[in-house]
Coordinates of C-alpha atoms and ligand atoms in Angstrom, one line a residue:
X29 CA 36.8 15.9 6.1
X30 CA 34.8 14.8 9.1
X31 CA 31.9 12.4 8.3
X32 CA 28.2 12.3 10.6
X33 CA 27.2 8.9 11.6
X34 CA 24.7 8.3 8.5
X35 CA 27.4 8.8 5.8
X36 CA 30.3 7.1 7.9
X37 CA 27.5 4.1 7.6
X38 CA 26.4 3.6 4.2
X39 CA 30.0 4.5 2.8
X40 CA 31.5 1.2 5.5
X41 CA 28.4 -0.4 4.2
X42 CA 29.1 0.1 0.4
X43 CA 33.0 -0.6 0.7
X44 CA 32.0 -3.7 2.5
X45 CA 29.6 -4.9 0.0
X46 CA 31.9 -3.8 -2.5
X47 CA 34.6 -6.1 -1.4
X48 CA 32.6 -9.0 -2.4
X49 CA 30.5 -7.9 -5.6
X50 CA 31.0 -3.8 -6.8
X51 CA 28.7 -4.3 -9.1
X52 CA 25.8 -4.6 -6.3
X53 CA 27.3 -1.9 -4.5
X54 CA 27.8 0.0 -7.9
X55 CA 24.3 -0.5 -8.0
X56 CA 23.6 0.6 -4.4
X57 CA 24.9 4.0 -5.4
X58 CA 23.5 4.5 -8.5
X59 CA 19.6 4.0 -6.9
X60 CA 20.7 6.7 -4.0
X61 CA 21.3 8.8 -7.1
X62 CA 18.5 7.9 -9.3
X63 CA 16.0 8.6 -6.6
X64 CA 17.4 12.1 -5.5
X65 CA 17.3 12.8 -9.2
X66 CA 13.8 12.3 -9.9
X67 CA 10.7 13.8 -9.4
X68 CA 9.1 10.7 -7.5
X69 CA 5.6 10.7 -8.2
X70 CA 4.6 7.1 -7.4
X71 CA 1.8 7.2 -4.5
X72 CA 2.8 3.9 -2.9
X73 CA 6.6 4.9 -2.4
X74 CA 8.4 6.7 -0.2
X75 CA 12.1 7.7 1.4
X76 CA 12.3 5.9 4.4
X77 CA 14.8 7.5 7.2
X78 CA 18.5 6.3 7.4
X79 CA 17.5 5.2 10.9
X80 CA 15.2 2.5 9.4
X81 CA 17.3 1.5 6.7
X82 CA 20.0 0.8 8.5
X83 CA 18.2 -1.2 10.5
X84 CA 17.8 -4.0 8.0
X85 CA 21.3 -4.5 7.3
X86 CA 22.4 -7.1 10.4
X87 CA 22.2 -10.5 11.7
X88 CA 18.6 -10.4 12.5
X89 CA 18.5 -11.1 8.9
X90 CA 19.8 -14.9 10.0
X91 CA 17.7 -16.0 12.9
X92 CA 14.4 -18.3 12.2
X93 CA 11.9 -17.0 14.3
X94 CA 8.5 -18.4 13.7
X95 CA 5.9 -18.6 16.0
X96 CA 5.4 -15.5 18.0
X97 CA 6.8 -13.6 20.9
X98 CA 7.5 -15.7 23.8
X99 CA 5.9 -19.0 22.0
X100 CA 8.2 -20.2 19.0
X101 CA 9.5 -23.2 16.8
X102 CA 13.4 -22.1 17.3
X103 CA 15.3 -21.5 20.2
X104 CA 17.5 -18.4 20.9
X105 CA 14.9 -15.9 19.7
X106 CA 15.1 -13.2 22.9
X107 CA 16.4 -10.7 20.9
X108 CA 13.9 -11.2 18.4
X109 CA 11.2 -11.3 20.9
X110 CA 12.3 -7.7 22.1
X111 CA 12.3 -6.2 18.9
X112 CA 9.0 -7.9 17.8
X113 CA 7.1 -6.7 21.2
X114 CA 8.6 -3.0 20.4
X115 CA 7.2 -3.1 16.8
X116 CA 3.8 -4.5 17.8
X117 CA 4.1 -2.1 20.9
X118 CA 4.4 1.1 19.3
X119 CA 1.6 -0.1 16.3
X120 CA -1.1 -0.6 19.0
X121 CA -0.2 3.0 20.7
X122 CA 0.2 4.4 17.4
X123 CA -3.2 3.3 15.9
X124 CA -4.7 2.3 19.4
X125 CA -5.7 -1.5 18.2
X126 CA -5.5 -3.7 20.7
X127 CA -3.6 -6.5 18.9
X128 CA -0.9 -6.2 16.6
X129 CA 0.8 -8.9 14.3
X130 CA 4.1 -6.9 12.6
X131 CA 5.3 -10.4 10.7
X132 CA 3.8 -10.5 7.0
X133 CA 6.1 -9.3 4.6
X134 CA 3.7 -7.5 2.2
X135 CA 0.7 -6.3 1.9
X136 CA -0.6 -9.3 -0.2
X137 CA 1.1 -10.9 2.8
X138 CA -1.0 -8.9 5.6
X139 CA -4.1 -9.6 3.7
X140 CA -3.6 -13.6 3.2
X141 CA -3.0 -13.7 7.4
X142 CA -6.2 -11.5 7.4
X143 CA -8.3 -14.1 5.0
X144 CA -6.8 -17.0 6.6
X145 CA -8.3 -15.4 10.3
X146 CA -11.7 -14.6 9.1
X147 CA -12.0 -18.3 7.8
X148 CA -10.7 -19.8 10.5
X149 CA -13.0 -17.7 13.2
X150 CA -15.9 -18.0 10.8
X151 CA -15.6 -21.7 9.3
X152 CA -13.3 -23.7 11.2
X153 CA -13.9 -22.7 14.9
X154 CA -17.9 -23.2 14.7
X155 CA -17.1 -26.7 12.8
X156 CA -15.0 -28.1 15.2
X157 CA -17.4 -26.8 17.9
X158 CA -20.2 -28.3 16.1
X159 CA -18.4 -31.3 15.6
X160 CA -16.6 -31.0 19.7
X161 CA -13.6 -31.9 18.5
X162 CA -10.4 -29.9 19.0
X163 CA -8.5 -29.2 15.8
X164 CA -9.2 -29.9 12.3
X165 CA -7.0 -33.1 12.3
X166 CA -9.3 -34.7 14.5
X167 CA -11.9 -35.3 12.2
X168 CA -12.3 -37.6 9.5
X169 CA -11.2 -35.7 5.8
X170 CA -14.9 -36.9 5.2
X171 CA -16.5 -34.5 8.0
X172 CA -14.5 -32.1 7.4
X173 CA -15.4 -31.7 4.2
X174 CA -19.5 -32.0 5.0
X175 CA -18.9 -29.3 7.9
X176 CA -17.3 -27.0 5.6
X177 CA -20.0 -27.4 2.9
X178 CA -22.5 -26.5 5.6
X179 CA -20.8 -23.6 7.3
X180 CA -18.2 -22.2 4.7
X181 CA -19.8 -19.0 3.2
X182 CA -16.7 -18.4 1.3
X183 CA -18.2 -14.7 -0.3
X184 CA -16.6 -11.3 -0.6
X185 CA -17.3 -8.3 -1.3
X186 CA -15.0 -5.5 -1.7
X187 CA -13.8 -2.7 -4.5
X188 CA -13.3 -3.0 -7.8
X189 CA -10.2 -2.9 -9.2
X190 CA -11.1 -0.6 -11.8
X191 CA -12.7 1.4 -9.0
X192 CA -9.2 2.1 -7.3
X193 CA -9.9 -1.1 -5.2
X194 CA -6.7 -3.5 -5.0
X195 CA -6.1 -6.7 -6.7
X196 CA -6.4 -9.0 -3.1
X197 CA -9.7 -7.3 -2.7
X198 CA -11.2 -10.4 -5.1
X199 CA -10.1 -9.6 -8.6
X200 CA -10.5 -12.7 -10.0
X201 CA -7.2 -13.3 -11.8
X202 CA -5.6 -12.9 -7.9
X203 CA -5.4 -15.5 -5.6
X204 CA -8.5 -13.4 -3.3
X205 CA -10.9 -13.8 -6.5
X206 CA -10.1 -18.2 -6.8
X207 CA -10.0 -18.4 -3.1
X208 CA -13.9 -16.7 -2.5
X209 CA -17.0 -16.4 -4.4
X210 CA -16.2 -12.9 -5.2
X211 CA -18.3 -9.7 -6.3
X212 CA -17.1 -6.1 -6.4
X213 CA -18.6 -2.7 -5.8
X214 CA -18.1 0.5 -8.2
X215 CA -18.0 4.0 -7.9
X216 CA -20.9 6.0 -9.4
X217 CA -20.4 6.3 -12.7
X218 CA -21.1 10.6 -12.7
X219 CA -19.0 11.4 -9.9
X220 CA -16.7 8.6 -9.2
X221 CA -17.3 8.3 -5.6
X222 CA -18.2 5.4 -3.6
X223 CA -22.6 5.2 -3.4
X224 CA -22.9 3.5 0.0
X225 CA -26.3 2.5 -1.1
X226 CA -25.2 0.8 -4.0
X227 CA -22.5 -1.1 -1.7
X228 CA -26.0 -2.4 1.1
X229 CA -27.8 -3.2 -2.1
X230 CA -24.2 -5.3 -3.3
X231 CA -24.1 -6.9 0.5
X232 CA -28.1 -7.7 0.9
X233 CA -27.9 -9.5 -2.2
X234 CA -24.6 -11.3 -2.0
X235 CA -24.6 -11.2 1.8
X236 CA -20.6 -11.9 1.8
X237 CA -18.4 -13.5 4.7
X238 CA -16.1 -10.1 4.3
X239 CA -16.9 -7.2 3.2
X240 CA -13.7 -5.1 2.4
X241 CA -12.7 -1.6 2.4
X242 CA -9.6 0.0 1.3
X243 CA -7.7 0.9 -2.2
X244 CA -4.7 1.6 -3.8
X245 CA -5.9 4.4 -6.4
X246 CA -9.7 6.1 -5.2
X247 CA -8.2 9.4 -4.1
X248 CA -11.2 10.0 -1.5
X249 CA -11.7 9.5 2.2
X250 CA -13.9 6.1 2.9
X251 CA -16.4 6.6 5.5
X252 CA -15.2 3.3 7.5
X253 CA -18.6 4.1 10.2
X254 CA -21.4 3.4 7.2
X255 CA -19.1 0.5 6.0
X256 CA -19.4 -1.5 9.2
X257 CA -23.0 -0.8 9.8
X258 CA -23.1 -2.1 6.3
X259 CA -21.2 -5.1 6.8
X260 CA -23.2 -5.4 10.7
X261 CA -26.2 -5.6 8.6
X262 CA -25.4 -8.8 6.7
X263 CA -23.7 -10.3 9.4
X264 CA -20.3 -9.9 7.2
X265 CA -16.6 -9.4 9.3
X266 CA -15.8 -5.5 8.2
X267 CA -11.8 -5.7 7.1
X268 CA -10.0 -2.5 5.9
X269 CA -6.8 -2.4 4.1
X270 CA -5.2 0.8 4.9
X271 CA -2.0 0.3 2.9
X272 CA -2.1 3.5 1.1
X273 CA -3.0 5.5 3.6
X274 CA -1.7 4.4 7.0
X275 CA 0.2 7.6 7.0
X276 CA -2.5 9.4 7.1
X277 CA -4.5 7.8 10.0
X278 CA -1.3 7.4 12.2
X279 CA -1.3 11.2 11.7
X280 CA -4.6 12.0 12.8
X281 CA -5.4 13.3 9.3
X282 CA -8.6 10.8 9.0
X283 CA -10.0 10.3 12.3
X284 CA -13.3 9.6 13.4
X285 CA -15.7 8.1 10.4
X286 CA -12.6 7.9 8.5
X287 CA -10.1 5.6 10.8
X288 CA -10.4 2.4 10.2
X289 CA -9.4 0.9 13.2
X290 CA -12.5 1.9 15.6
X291 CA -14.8 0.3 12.8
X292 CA -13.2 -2.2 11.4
X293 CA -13.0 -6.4 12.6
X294 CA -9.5 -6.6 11.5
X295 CA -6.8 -3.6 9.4
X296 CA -4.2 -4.5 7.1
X297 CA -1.4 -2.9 5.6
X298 CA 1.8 -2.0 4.3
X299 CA 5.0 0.1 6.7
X300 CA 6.6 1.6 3.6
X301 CA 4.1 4.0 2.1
X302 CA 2.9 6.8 3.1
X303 CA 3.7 5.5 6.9
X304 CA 7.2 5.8 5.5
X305 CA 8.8 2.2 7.2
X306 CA 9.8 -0.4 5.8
X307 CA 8.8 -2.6 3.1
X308 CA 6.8 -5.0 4.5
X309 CA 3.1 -5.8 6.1
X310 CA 0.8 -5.2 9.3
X311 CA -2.2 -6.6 10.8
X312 CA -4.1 -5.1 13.4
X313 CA -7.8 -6.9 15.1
X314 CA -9.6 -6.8 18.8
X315 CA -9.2 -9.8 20.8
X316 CA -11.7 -11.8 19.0
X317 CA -9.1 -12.5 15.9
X318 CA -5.8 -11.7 17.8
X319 CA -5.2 -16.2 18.0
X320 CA -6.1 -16.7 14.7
X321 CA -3.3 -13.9 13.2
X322 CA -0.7 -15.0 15.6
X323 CA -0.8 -18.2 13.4
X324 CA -0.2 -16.4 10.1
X325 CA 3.4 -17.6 10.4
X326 CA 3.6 -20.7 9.7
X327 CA -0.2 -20.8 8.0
X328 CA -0.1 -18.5 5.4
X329 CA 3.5 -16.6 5.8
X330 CA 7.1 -17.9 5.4
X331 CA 9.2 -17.5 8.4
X332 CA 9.7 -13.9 9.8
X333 CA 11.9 -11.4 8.7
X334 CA 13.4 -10.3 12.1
X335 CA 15.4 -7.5 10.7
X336 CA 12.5 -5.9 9.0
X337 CA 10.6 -6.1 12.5
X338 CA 12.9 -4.5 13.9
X339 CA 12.9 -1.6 11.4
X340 CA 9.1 -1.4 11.5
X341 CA 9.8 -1.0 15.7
X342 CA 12.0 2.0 14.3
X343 CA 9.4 3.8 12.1
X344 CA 6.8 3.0 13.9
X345 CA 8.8 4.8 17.0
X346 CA 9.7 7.7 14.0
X347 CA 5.4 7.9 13.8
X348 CA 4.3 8.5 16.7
X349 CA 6.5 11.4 17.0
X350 CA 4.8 14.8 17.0
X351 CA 6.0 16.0 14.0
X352 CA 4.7 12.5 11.7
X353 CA 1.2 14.3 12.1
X354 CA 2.7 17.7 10.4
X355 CA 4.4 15.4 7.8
X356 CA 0.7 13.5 7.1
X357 CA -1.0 16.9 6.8
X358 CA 1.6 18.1 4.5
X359 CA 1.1 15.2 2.2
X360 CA -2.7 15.9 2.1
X361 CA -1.6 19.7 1.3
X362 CA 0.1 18.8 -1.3
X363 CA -1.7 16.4 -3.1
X364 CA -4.5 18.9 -2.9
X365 CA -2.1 21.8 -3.8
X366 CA -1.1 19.1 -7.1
X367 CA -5.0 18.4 -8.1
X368 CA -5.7 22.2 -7.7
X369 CA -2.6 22.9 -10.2
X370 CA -3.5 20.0 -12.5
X371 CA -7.2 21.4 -12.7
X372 CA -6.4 25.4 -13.2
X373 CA -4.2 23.5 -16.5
X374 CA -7.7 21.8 -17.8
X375 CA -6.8 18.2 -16.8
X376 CA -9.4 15.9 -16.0
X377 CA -8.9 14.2 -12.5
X378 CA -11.2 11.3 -11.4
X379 CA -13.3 12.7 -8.6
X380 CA -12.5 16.7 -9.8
X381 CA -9.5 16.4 -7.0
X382 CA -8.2 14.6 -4.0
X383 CA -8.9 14.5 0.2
X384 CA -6.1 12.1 0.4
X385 CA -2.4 11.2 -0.7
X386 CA -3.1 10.6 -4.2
X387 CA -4.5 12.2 -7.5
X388 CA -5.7 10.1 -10.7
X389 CA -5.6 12.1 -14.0
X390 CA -7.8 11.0 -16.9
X391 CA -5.1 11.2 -19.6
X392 CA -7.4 10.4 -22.4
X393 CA -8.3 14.5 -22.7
X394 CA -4.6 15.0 -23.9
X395 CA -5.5 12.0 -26.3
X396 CA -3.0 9.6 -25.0
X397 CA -3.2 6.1 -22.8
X398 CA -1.2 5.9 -19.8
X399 CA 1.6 4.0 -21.2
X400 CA 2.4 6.8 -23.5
X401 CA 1.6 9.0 -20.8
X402 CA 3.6 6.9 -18.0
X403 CA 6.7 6.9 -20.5
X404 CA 6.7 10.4 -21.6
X405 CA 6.8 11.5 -17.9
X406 CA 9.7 9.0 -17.4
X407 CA 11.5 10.7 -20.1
X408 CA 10.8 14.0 -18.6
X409 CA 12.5 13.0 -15.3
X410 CA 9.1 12.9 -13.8
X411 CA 8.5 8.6 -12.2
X412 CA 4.7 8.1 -11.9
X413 CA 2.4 5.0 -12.8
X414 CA -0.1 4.4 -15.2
X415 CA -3.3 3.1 -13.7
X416 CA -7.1 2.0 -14.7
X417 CA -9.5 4.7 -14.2
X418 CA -13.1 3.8 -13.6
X419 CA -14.6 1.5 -16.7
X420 CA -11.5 2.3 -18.4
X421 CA -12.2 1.6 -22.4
X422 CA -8.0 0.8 -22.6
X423 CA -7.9 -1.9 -20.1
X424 CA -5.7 -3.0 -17.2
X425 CA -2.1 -2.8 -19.2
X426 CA -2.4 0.4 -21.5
X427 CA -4.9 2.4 -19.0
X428 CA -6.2 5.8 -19.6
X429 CA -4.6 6.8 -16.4
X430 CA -1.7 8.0 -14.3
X431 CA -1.9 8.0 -10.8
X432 CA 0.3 10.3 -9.1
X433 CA 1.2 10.9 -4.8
X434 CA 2.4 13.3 -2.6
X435 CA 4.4 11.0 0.2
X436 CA 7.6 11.3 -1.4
X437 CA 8.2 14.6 -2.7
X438 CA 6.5 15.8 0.7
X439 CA 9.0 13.4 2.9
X440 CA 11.7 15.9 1.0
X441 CA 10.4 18.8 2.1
X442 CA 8.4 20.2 -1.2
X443 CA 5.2 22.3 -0.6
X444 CA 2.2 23.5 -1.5
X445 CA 4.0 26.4 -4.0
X446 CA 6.7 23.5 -5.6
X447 CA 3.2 21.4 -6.2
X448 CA 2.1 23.9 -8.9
X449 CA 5.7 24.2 -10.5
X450 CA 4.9 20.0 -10.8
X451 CA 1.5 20.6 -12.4
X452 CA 2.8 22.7 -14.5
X453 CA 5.7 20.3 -15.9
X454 CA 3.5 16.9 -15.8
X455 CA 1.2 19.3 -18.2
X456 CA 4.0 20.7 -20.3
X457 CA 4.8 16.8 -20.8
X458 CA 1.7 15.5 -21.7
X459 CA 0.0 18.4 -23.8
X460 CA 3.2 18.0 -25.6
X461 CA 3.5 14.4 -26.1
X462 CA 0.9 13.0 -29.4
X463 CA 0.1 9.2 -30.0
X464 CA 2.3 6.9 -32.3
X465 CA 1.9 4.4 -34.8
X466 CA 2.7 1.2 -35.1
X467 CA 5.3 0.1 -38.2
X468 CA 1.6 -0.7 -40.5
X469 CA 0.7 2.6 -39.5
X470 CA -2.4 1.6 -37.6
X471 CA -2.7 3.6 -33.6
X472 CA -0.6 2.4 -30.9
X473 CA -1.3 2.4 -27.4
X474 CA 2.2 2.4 -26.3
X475 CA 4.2 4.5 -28.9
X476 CA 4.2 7.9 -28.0
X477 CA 6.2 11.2 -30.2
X478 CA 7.8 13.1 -27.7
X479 CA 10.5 15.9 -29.1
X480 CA 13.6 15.3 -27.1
X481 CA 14.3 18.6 -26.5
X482 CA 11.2 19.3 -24.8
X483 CA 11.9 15.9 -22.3
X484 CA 15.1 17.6 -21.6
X485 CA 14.3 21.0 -20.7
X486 CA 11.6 19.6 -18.5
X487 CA 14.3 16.9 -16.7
X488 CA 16.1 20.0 -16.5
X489 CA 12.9 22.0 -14.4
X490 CA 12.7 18.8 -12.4
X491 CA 16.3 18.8 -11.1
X492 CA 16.3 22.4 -10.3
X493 CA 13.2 22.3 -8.4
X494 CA 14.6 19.1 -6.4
X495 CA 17.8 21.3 -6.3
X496 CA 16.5 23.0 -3.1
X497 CA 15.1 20.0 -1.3
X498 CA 17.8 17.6 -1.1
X499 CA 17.1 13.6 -0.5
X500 CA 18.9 12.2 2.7
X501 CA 20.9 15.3 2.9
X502 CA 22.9 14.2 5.7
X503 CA 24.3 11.8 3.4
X504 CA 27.3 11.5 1.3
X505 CA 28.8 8.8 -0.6
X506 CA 31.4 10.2 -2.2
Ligands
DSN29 N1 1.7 -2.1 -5.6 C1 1.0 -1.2 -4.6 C2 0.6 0.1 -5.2 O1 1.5 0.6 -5.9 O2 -0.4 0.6 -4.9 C3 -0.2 -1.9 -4.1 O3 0.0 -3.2 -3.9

């Protein structure tokens, strides 16, 4: 049998690896066939293309590299250079920012670089100005100190965890909440959207250094054009993290009030969600910030990971093809298409739907937490992820949610029609599944009574409906 290039690839790659260690390569084979197996549901992944993957497999992977293009600490970084100028290249065209810094390796990553700019721009530069002295090591540890005291408003504002906002956003347990004086905005309690008059109240009274936008479960758009006249008005520096849904603004699904990057100081995210890269982290910022995120690395971020920049350069390349914008409007569809399902079956969704990526279903109505709900699904061959709804009464571990996204099932090629079938099965589950008890008999969050049979038949309804959209089908392995 004749092989294409993609499966001639991974096989080499896998009989390579397994030379070494099989069970890594064992292991290799069994993800491939985990993931084309399962109904993937969480709203943060994603398939990226073989293109991209491949790309992270080579001996960029040993070059140190930090510094940034043209200007670095190692020698014998030209290669890296080209493939760091493509990446940063096709994010500016892609997003039209004017600056582009492709090096953190995570989101978290993206938004330390991001912090560590804003403070520097806002705290350090007018201190050593004040002080005319060039760099920070030029003044005594004792003026430094005074300076910072007198300059350093060290405040931000930004969403609630609980909310849908992210944990770098200021929750206080994360490094964002010990780093700044830290207070969070809601979502109105009656119709769990954002109350941009409750977020100016928030910012008059706190009047934060940042004010921050972005979330990793408010299925909503953000109206990015009232946030920065908010964070205008207070003299704050507007950043967004668009991790979740970068996807959806490289494909011209949210424009105007709704892309970030016209409003916003500085944008971070992510390259392997719903813009389908690879796993790492972006920052994008006019001129004013461009100096201070070039020194992310060695600042804030280990060295560079060369090989990932050059798979972002790849994606990125992949997104601003014609048909990314098709593929972004068919994740909305879909996620639309999934809420519409959802609600016909009498679940309760935060919001009563979705305008992006992502859906979050209230699972206390079927009586259960989203552990029990999270696992039940898993047993069901459905892979989503509990989550905190708003003022959720079961905390941050149990939850009384599940949030649930359309990037995945959509990169395979599911519509609108196979959206309903998946209502229909992530009800079955959970209408089906009751509470357990704990060995004294008391309620437990986590134990859940799910008849096997019924977990089966719906694994069953999962595989067949995956039957017909096959994952990396130019792919074999065996
Ligand atoms: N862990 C990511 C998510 O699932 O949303 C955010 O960091």
């Amino acid at each position: 049998m004749s092989l294409n290039a993609e499966s001639t690839a991974f096989r080499s790659a896998l009989e390579v690896i397994r030379a070494v260690e099989p069970r890594v390569a064992d292991a290799i084979g069994a993800e491939l066939a985990d993931q084309r197996e399962s109904l993937k549901l969480i709203a943060s992944e994603n398939y990226a293309s073989p293109a991209t993957l491949l790309t992270m497999g080579n001996w960029f992977s040993d070059k140190y590299a930090e510094g940034t293009v043209g200007r670095r600490f190692y020698a014998g970084c030209q290669n890296v250079d080209t493939v760091e100028a493509l990446a940063a290249e096709h994010a500016k065209e892609l997003f039209g920012a004017s600056h582009a810094y492709v090096q953190p390796h995570s989101g978290i990553d993206a938004n330390l670089v991001a912090f560590w700019a804003i403070l520097a721009d806002r705290v350090e530069s007018p201190a050593l100005k004040k002080a005319q002295v060039r760099q920070v090591n030029d003044l005594t540890e004792a003026d430094w100190f005074a300076l910072r005291r007198e300059l350093g408003n060290q405040r931000m504002l930004g969403m609630s965890l609980d909310a849908g906002g992210h944990l770098t956003h200021g929750f206080r347990p994360n490094i964002s909440g010990k780093m700044f004086d830290q207070r969070s905005y809601g979502t109105d309690p009656a119709t769990g959207l954002i109350d941009y008059d409750r977020v100016a109240e928030a910012a008059r009274e706190f009047k934060p250094l940042i004010l921050v936008a972005g979330y990793s479960a408010y299925p909503r758009k953000v109206n990015f054009r009232i946030m920065r006249e908010i964070a205008d008005s207070v003299g704050a520096t507007f950043m967004v993290d668009m991790a979740h849904f970068a996807g959806l603004v490289a494909g011209k699904v949210f424009t105007g009030d709704f892309d970030p990057v016209p409003h916003a100081h500085i944008v971070t995210t992510t390259t392997h969600k719903s813009l389908r890269g690879p796993r790492g982290g972006m920052v994008l910022c006019g001129p004013e910030l461009a100096d201070q995120v070039d020194r992310g690395c060695p600042m804030v971020l280990g060295g560079p990971l060369p090989h990932v920049m050059a798979a972002k350069a790849v994606a990125l390349a992949e997104a601003r093809r014609p048909d990314f914008a098709d593929y972004a409007q068919r994740i909305v569809d879909n996620a639309q298409a999934l809420a519409e399902g959802l609600l016909r079956r009498g679940t309760t969704l935060v919001t009563g739907g979705t305008d992006n990526h992502l859906v979050l279903l209230d699972v206390s109505g079927y009586g259960l937490t989203g552990r029990q709900a999270e696992q039940a699904l898993l047993d069901s061959g459905i892979v989503t992820n509990r989550n905190a709804v708003p003022q959720d009464r079961n905390g941050a571990w149990y939850t009384s949610g599940i949030r649930i996204g359309t990037p995945a099932l959509t990169s395979r090629g599911l519509g609108t029609a196979e959206m309903d079938v998946t209502a229909e099965l992530i009800h079955t589950v959970l209408s089906q599944t009751t509470p357990g008890a704990n060995a004294d008999g008391t309620p437990s969050k986590a134990k859940y009574v799910l008849d096997p049979a019924v977990a089966d038949k719906i694994s069953k309804q999962a595989t067949d409906l995956l039957a017909g959209f096959p994952l990396y089908p130019t792919i074999t392995l065996s």
